[in-house]
Short mmCIF file of C-alpha atoms in Angstrom, two decimals:
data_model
loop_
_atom_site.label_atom_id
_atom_site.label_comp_id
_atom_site.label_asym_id
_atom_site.label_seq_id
_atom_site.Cartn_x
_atom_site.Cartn_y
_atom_site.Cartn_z
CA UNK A 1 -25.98 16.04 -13.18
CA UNK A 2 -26.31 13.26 -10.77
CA UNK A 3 -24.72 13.04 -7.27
CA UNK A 4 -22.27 10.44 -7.85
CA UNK A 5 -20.41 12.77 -10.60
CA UNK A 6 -20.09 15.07 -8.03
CA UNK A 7 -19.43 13.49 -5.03
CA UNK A 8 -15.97 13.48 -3.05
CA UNK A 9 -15.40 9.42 -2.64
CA UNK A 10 -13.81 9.80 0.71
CA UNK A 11 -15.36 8.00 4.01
CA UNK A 12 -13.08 9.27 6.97
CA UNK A 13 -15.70 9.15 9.64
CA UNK A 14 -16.38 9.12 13.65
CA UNK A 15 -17.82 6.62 15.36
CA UNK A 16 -20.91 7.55 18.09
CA UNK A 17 -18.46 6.51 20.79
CA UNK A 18 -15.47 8.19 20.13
CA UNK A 19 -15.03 11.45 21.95
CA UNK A 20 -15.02 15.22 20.72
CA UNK A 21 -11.74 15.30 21.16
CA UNK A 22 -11.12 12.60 19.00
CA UNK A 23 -13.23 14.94 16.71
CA UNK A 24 -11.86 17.80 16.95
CA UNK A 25 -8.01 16.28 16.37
CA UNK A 26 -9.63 14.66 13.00
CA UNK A 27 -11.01 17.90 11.39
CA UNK A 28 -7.78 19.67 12.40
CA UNK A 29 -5.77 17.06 10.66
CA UNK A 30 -8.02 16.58 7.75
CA UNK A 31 -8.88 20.23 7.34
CA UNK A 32 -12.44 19.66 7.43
CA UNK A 33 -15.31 21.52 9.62
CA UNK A 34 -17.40 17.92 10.22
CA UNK A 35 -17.28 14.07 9.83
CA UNK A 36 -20.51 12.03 9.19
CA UNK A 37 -20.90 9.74 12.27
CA UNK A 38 -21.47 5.71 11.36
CA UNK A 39 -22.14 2.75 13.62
CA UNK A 40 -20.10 -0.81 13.45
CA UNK A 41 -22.14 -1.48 10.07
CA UNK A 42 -20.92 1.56 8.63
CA UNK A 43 -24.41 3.19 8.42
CA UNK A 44 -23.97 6.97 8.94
CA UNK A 45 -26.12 7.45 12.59
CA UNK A 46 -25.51 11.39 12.82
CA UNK A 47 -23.26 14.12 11.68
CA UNK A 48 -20.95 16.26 13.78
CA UNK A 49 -19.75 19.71 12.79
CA UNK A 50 -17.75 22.30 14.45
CA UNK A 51 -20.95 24.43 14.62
CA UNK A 52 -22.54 21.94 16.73
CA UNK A 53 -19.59 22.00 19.33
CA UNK A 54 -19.96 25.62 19.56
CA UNK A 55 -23.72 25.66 20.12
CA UNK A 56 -22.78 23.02 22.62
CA UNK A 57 -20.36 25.15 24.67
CA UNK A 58 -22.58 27.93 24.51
CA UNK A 59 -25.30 28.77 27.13
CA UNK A 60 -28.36 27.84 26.33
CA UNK A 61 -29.91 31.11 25.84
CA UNK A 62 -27.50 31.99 23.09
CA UNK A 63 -30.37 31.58 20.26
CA UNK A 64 -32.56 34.32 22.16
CA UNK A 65 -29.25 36.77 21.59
CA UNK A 66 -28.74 39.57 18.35
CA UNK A 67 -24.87 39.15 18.61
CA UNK A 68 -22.32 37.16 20.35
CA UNK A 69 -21.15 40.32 21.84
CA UNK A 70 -24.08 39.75 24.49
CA UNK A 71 -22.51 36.59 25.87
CA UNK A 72 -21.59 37.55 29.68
CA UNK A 73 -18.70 36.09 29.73
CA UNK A 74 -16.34 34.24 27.15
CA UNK A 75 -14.61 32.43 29.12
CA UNK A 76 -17.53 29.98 30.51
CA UNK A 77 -17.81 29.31 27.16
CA UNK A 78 -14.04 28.13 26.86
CA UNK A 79 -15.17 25.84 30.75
CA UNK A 80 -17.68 24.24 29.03
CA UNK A 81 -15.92 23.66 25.94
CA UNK A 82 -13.14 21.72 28.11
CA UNK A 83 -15.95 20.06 29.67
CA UNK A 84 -17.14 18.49 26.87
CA UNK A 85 -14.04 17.49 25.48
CA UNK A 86 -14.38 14.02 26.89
CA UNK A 87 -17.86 13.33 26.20
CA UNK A 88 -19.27 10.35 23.40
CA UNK A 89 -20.24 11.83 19.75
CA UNK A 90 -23.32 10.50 19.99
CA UNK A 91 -24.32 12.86 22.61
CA UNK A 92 -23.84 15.93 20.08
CA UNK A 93 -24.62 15.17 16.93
CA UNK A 94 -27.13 15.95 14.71
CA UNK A 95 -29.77 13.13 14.12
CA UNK A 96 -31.10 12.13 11.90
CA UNK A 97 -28.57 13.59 9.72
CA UNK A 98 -29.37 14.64 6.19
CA UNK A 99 -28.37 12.04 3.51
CA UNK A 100 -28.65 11.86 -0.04
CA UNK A 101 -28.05 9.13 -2.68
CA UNK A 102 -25.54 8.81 -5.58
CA UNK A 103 -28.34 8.87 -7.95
CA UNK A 104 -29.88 11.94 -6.73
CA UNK A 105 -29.71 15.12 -8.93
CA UNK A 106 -26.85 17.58 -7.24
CA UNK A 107 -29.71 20.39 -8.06
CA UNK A 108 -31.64 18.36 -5.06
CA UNK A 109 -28.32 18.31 -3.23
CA UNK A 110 -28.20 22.16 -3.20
CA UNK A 111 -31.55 21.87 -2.14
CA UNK A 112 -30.90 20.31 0.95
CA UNK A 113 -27.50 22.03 1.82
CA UNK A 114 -29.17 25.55 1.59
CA UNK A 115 -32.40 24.50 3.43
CA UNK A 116 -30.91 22.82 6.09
CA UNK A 117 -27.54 25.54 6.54
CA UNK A 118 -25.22 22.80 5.99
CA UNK A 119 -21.23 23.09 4.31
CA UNK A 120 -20.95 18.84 4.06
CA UNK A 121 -23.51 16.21 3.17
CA UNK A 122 -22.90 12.54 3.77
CA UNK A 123 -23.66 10.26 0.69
CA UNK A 124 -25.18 7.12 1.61
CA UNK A 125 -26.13 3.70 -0.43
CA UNK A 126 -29.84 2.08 0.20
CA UNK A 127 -28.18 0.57 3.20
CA UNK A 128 -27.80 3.92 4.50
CA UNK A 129 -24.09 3.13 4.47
CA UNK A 130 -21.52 5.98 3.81
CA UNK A 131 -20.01 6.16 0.26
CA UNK A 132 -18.71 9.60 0.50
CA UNK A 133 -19.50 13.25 0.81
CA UNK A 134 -20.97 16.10 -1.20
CA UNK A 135 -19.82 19.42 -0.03
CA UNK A 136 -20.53 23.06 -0.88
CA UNK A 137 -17.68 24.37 -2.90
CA UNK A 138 -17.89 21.50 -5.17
CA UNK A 139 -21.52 22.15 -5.76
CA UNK A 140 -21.01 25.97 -6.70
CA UNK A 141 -18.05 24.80 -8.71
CA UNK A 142 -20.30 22.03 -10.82
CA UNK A 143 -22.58 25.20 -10.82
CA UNK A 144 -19.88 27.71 -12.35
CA UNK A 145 -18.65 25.48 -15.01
CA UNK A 146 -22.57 24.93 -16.18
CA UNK A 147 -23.08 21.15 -14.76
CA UNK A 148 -25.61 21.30 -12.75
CA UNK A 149 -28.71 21.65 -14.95
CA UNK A 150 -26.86 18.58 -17.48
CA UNK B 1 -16.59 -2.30 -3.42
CA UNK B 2 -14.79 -5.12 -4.49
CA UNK B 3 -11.38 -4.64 -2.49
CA UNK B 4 -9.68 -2.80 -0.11
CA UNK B 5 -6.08 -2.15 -0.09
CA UNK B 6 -3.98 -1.25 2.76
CA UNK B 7 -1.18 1.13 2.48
CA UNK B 8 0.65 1.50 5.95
CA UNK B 9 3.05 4.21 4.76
CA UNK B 10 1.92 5.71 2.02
CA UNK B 11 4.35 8.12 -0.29
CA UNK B 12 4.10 10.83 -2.77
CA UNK B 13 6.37 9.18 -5.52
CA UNK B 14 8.10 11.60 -7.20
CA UNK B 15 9.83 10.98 -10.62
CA UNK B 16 12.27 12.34 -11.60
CA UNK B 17 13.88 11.45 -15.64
CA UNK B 18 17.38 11.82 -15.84
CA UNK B 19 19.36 11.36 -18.97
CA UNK B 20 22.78 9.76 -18.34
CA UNK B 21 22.44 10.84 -14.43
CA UNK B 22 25.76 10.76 -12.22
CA UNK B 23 26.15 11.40 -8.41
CA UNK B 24 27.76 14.77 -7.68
CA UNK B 25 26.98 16.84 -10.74
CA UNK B 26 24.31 18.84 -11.60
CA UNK B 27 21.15 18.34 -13.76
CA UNK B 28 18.37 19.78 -15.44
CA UNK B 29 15.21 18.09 -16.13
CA UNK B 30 14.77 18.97 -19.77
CA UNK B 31 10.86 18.03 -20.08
CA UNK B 32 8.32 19.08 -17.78
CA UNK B 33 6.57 15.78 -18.59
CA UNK B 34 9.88 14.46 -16.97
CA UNK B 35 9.16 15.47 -13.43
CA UNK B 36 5.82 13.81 -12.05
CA UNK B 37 4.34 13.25 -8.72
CA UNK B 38 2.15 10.37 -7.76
CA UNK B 39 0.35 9.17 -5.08
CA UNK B 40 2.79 6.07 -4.18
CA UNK B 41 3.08 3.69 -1.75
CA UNK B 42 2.65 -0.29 -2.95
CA UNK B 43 -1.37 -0.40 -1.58
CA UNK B 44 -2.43 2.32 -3.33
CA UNK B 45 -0.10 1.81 -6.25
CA UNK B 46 -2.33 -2.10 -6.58
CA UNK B 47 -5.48 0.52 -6.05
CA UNK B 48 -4.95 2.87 -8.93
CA UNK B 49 -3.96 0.32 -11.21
CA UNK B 50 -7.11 -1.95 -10.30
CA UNK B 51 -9.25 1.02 -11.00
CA UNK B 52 -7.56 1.29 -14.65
CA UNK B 53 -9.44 -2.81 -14.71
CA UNK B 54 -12.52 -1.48 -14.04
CA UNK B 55 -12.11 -2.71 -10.16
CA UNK B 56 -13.84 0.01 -7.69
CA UNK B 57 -11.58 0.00 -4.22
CA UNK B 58 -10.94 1.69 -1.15
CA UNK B 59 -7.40 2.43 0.14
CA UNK B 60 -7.13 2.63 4.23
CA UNK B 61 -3.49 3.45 5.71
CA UNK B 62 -2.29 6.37 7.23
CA UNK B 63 -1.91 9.82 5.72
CA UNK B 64 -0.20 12.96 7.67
CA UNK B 65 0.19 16.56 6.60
CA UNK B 66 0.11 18.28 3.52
CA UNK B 67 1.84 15.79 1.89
CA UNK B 68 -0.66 13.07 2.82
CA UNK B 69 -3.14 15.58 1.38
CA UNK B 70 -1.63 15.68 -2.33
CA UNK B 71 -1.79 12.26 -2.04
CA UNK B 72 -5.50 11.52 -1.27
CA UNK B 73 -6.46 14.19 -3.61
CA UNK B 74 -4.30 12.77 -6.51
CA UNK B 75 -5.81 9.16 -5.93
CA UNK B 76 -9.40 10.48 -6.07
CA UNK B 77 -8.74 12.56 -9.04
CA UNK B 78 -7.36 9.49 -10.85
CA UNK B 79 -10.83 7.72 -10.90
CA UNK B 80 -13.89 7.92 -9.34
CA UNK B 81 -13.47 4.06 -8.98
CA UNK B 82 -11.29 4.99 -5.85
CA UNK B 83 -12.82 5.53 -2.39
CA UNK B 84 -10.61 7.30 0.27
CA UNK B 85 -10.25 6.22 4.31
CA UNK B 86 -7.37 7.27 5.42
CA UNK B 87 -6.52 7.91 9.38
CA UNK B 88 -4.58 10.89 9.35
CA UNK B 89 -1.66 11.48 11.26
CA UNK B 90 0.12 14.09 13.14
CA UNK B 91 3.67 14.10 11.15
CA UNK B 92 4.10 14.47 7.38
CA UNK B 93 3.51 11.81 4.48
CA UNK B 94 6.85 10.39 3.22
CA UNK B 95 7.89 11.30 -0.28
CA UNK B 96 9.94 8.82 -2.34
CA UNK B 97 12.29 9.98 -5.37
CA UNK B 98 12.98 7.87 -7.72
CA UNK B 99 15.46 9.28 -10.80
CA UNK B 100 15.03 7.09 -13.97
CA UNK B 101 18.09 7.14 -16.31
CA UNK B 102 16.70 5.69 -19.57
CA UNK B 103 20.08 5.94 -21.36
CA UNK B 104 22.18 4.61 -18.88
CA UNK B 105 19.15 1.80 -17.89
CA UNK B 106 18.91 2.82 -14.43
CA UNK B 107 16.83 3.47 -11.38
CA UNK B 108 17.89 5.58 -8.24
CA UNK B 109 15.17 5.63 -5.19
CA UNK B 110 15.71 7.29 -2.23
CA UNK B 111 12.58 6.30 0.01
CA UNK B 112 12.38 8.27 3.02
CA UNK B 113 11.05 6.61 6.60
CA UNK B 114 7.43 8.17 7.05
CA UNK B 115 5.52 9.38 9.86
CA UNK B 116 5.53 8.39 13.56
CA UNK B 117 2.12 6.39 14.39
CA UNK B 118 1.10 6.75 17.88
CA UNK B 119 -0.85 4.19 19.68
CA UNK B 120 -4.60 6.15 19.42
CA UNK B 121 -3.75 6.52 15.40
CA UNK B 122 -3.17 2.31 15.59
CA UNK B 123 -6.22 1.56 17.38
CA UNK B 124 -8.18 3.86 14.90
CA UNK B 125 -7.58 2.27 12.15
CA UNK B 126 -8.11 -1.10 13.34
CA UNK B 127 -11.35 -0.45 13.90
CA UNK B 128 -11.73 1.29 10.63
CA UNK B 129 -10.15 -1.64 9.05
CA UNK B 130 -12.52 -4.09 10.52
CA UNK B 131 -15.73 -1.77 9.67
CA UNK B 132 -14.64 -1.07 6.15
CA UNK B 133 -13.77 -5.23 5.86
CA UNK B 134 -17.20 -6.07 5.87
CA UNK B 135 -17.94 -4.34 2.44
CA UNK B 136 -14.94 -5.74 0.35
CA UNK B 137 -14.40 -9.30 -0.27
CA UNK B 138 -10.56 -9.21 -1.22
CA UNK B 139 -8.18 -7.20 0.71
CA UNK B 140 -4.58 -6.48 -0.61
CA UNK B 141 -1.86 -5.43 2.15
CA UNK B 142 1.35 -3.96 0.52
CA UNK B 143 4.55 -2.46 1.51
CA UNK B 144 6.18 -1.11 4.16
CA UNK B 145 5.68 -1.39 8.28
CA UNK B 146 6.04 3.20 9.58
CA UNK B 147 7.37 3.52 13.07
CA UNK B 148 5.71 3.03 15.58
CA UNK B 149 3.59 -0.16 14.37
CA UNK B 150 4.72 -3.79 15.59
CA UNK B 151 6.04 -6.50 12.55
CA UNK B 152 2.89 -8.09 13.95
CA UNK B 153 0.12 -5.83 12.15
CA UNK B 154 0.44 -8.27 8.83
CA UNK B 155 -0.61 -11.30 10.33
CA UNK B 156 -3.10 -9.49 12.79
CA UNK B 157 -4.90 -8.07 9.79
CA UNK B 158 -4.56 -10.91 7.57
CA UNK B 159 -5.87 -13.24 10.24
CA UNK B 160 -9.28 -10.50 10.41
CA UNK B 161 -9.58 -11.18 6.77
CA UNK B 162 -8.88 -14.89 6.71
CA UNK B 163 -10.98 -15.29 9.60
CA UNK B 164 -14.30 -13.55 7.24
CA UNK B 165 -13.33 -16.26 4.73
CA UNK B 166 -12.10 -13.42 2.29
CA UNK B 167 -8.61 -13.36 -0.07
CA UNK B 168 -5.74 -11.96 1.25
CA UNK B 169 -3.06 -10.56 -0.98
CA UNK B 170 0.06 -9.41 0.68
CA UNK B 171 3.35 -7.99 -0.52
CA UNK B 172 6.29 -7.63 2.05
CA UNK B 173 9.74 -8.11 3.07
CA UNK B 174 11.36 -8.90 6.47
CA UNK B 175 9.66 -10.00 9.64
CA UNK B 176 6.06 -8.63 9.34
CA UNK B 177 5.63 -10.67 6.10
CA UNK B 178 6.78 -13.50 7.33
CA UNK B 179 5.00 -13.58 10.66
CA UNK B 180 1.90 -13.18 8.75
CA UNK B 181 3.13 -16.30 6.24
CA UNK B 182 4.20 -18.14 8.45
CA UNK B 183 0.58 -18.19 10.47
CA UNK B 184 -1.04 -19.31 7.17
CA UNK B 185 -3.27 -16.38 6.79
CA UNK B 186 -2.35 -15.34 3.55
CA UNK B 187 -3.81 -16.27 0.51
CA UNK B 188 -1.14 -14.61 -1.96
CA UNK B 189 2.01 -14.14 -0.99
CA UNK B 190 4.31 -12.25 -3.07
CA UNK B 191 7.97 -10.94 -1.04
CA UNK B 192 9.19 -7.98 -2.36
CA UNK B 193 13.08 -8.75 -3.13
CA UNK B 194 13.93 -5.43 -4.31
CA UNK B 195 15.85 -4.40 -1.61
CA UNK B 196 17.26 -7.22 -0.06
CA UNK B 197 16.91 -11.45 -1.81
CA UNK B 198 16.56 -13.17 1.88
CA UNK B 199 13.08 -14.82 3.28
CA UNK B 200 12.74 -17.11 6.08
CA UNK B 201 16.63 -16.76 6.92
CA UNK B 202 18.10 -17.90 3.96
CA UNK B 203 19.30 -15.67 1.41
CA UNK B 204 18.25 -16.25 -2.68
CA UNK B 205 20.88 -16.94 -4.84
CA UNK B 206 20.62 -19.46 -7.95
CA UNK B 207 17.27 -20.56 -9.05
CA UNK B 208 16.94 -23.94 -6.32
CA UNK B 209 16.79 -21.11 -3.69
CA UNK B 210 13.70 -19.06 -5.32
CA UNK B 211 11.69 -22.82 -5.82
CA UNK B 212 12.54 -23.69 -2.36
CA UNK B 213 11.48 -20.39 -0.43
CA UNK B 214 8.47 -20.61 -2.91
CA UNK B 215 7.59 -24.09 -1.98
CA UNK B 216 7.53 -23.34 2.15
CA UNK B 217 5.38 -20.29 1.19
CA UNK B 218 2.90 -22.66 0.16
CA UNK B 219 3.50 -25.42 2.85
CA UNK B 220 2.91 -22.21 5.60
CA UNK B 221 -0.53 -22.65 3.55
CA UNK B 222 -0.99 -19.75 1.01
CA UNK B 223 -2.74 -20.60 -2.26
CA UNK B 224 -0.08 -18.71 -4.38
CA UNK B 225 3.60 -17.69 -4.15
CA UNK B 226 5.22 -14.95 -6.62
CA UNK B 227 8.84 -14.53 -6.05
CA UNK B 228 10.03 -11.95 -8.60
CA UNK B 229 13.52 -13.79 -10.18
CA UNK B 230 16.34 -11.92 -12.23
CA UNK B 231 14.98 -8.55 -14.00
CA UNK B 232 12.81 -10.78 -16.79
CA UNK B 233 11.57 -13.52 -14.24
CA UNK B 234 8.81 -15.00 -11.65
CA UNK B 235 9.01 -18.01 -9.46
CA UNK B 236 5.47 -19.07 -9.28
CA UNK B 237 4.31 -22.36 -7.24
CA UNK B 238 0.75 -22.74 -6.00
CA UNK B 239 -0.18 -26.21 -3.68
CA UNK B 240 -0.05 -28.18 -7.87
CA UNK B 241 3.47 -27.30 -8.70
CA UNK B 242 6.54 -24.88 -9.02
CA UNK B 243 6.79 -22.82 -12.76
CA UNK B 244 9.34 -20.04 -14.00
CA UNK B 245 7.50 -17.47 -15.72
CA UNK B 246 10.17 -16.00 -18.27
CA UNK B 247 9.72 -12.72 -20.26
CA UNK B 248 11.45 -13.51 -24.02
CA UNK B 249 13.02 -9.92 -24.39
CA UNK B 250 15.24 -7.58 -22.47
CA UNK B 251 13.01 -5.29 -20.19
CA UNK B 252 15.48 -2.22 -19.20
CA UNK B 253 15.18 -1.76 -15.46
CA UNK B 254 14.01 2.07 -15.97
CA UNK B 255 11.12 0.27 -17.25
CA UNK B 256 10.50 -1.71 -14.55
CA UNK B 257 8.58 0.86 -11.94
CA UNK B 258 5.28 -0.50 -11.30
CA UNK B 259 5.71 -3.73 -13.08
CA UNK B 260 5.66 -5.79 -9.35
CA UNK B 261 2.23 -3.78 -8.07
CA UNK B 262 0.51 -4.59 -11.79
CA UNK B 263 1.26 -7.94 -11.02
CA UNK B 264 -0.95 -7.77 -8.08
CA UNK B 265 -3.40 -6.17 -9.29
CA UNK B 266 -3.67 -8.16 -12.50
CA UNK B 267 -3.77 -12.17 -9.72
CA UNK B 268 -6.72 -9.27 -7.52
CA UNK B 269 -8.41 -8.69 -10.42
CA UNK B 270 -8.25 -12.41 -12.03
CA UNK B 271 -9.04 -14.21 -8.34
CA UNK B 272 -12.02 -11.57 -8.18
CA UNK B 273 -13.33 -13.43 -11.38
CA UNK B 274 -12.01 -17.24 -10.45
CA UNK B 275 -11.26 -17.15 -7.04
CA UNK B 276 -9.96 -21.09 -7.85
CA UNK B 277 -7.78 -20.71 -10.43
CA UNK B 278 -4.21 -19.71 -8.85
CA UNK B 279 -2.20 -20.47 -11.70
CA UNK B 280 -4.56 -18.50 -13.86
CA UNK B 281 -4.19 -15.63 -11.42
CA UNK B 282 -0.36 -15.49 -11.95
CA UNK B 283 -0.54 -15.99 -15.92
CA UNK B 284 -2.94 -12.73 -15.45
CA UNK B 285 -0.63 -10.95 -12.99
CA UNK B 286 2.51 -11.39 -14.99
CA UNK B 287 0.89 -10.35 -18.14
CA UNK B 288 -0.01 -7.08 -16.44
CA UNK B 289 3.42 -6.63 -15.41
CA UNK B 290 4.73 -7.63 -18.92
CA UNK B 291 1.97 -4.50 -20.01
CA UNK B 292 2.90 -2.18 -17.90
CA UNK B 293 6.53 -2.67 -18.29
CA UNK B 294 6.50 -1.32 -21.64
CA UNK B 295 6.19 2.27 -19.98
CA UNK B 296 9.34 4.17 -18.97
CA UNK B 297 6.32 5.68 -16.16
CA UNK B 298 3.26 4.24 -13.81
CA UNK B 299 0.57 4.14 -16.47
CA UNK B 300 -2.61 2.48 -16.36
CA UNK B 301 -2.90 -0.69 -18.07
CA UNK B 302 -6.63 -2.00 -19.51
CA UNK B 303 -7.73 -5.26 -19.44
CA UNK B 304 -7.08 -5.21 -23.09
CA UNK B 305 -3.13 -4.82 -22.45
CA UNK B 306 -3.46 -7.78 -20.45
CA UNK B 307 -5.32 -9.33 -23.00
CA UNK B 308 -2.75 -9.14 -25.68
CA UNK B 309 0.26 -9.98 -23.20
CA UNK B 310 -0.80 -13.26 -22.12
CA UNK B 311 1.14 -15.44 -24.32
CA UNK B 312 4.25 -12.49 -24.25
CA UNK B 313 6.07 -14.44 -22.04
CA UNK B 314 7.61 -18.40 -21.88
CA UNK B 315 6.15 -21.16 -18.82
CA UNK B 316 8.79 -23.59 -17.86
CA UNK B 317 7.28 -25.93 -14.98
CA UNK B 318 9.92 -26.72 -12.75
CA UNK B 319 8.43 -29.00 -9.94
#
């Protein structure tokens, strides 16, 4: 089973420049936890999830730590996060991001979702432009109904 | 991606079929098959029925809610020949009821006004729009202005297309159609009469009316005008003449729904193969109509249907 059988068709996206804020109001709207990031040619640049606007807001030590339970105090995380709010997309998302092709085999897709901890995967053409998205639940439900191997 | 079609306020169409329904009295739908819900809305209508041709598209607009959600999902699940890129908004989608009364021939819709678009949703998807215009080379703009957005937006948009030297296809009534008319940046111009038969002022009565309003459509410098005429009838003029395209049966008005976004999509489809041919384009788009008005619902129509329905209907050239 190829990617493009799989694939949600859908390019909502975030531009580098547009703010976190404009991010966050997008995935509340849309229900989604990220947004593949594109530039004026509609190539996707980076992606953005909510995990990386956590990691953001969170001291920098936080990857050292067992459990979130060790964080000193919550509510410098809630500062920071405020502080943020206002800055570009560009300055935290995750690039390059991980892309995969319509013709790709979604068994590859799983591949790369698993390895690399990710819920969404942007879908590019061989311009590196966004066509849609490929995201977890639809892979394991390809994978329930027997598809995947096909 | 061959086109992109804008919906502005998009609708979950629901349909409702009503033998011989009356105001004030109670009904039950008798077959479950009687009560759908579709993703609506005159854009993504044009979209869904250009992916029955074969025609891969992407429909921008705005979407709000869990209404706007059905919607998006119902497109994409209709074919995989539809892309998705909608802005979405902080109030709710806009359903539209329509009840269809095949026995007593007609059509009730109730369209409700839509969501509130703020200025940050507007400036979104203009630069969506622009982004997302430089992968299509035809660009259909259909329907209805929300709140919130200035009767401008037609003729801004249209002049971004026109501007790329691509095709722009617009359906409208009222001021932001013909602002955008008027500034000769439309290609193909079709008004949508259904609610109200008055364009540039003056108000369509007998047939001289429909030629005239059809002829400054093309002196404001669009390629083709479709004015729908009657139930059974199109005034058609390009820049070589004026025609009445004339069905030769009765076509019941519950049979109607659709019929004027089919005829878009069957000139988008024909223009995408002969950009040139104008008149060609509307012998196309009426046959699709004339196909897709032989179902009581929205169905998708094959380039086969319009095919067979090209000589279904009589040309009388009238200028």
């Amino acid at each position: 089973m190829k990617v493009s059988e799989a694939m949600i068709r859908d390019v909502s996206t975030i531009f580098e420049d547009e703010t976190i804020e404009d991010f966050i109001v997008f995935c509340l709207r849309q229900n989604k936890s990220g947004l593949p990031v594109v530039d004026e040619e509609f190539r996707v640049v980076g992606f953005l999830s909510e995990s990386d606007i956590i990691k953001s807001a969170l001291p920098s030590y936080f990857s050292l730590l067992q459990s979130a339970s060790f964080i000193p105090d919550t509510h410098q995380f809630v500062i920071r996060l405020g502080k943020i709010k206002d800055d570009q997309v560009s300055q935290h998302m995750v690039k390059p991001p991980v892309l995969i092709k319509p013709d790709d085999t979604v068994i590859y897709a799983a591949d790369l979702l698993i390895k690399n901890g990710l819920k969404i995967m942007p879908v590019v053409d061989d311009e590196g432009k966004l066509m849609g998205i490929v995201n977890r639940i639809y892979l394991i439900h390809a994978a329930t109904q027997g598809k995947i191997d096909r | 991606m061959n086109v992109l079609t804008v919906t502005l306020n998009p609708a979950l169409d629901r349909e409702i079929v009503v033998e011989n329904f009356r105001i004030n009295e109670f009904h039950r739908v008798k077959n479950p098959s009687y009560s759908a819900m579709d993703p609506g809305g005159k854009g993504i209508n044009v979209s869904v029925i250009l992916s029955g041709l074969g025609i891969r598209n992407v429909a921008v607009g705005f979407l709000g809610g869990n209404i706007g959600k059905v919607v998006e999902e119902r497109m994409r699940m209709i074919s995989d020949l539809i892309t998705t890129g909608f802005v979405h908004v902080e109030e709710e989608t806009r359903e539209n009821i329509a009840i269809v009364d095949p026995l007593g021939d007609t059509i009730t819709e109730i369209n409700s006004s839509g969501p509130l678009i703020k200025p940050d949703d507007l400036r979104m998807f203009l630069r969506r729009f622009e982004v997302t215009l430089s992968r299509v080379r035809h660009v259909v703009i259909s329907g209805s202005i929300p709140r919130g957005v200035d009767n401008d937006i037609y003729k801004t948009l249209c002049k971004k297309v026109t501007d790329t030297g691509k095709l722009a296809f617009v359906e409208g009534i009222g001021p932001a159609f013909e602002m955008a008319v008027e500034a000769g940046v439309v290609t193909v111009a079709r008004p949508d009469l259904r609610s109200r038969k008055l364009i540039f002022g003056e108000s369509l009565v007998d047939l001289n009316d429909y030629v005239n309003a059809a002829k400054t459509i093309i002196e404001k410098g669009s390629k083709l005008a479709i004015l729908s005429y009657a139930t059974e009838g199109d005034v058609i003029a390009t820049q070589d003449g004026v025609w009445l395209f004339k069905t030769r049966g009765h076509i019941d008005r519950s049979h109607l729904l659709g019929t004027g976004d089919a005829f878009m999509a069957g000139v988008v489809h024909s223009m995408i193969e002969n950009e040139r041919d104008c008149f060609l384009a509307a012998k196309r788009g009426m046959s699709a109509a004339v196909a897709e008005a032989e179902y009581i619902r929205k169905e998708l129509i094959s380039l086969k249907d319009i095919d067979e329905h090209i000589d279904s209907f009589d040309i009388r050239e009238l200028e």
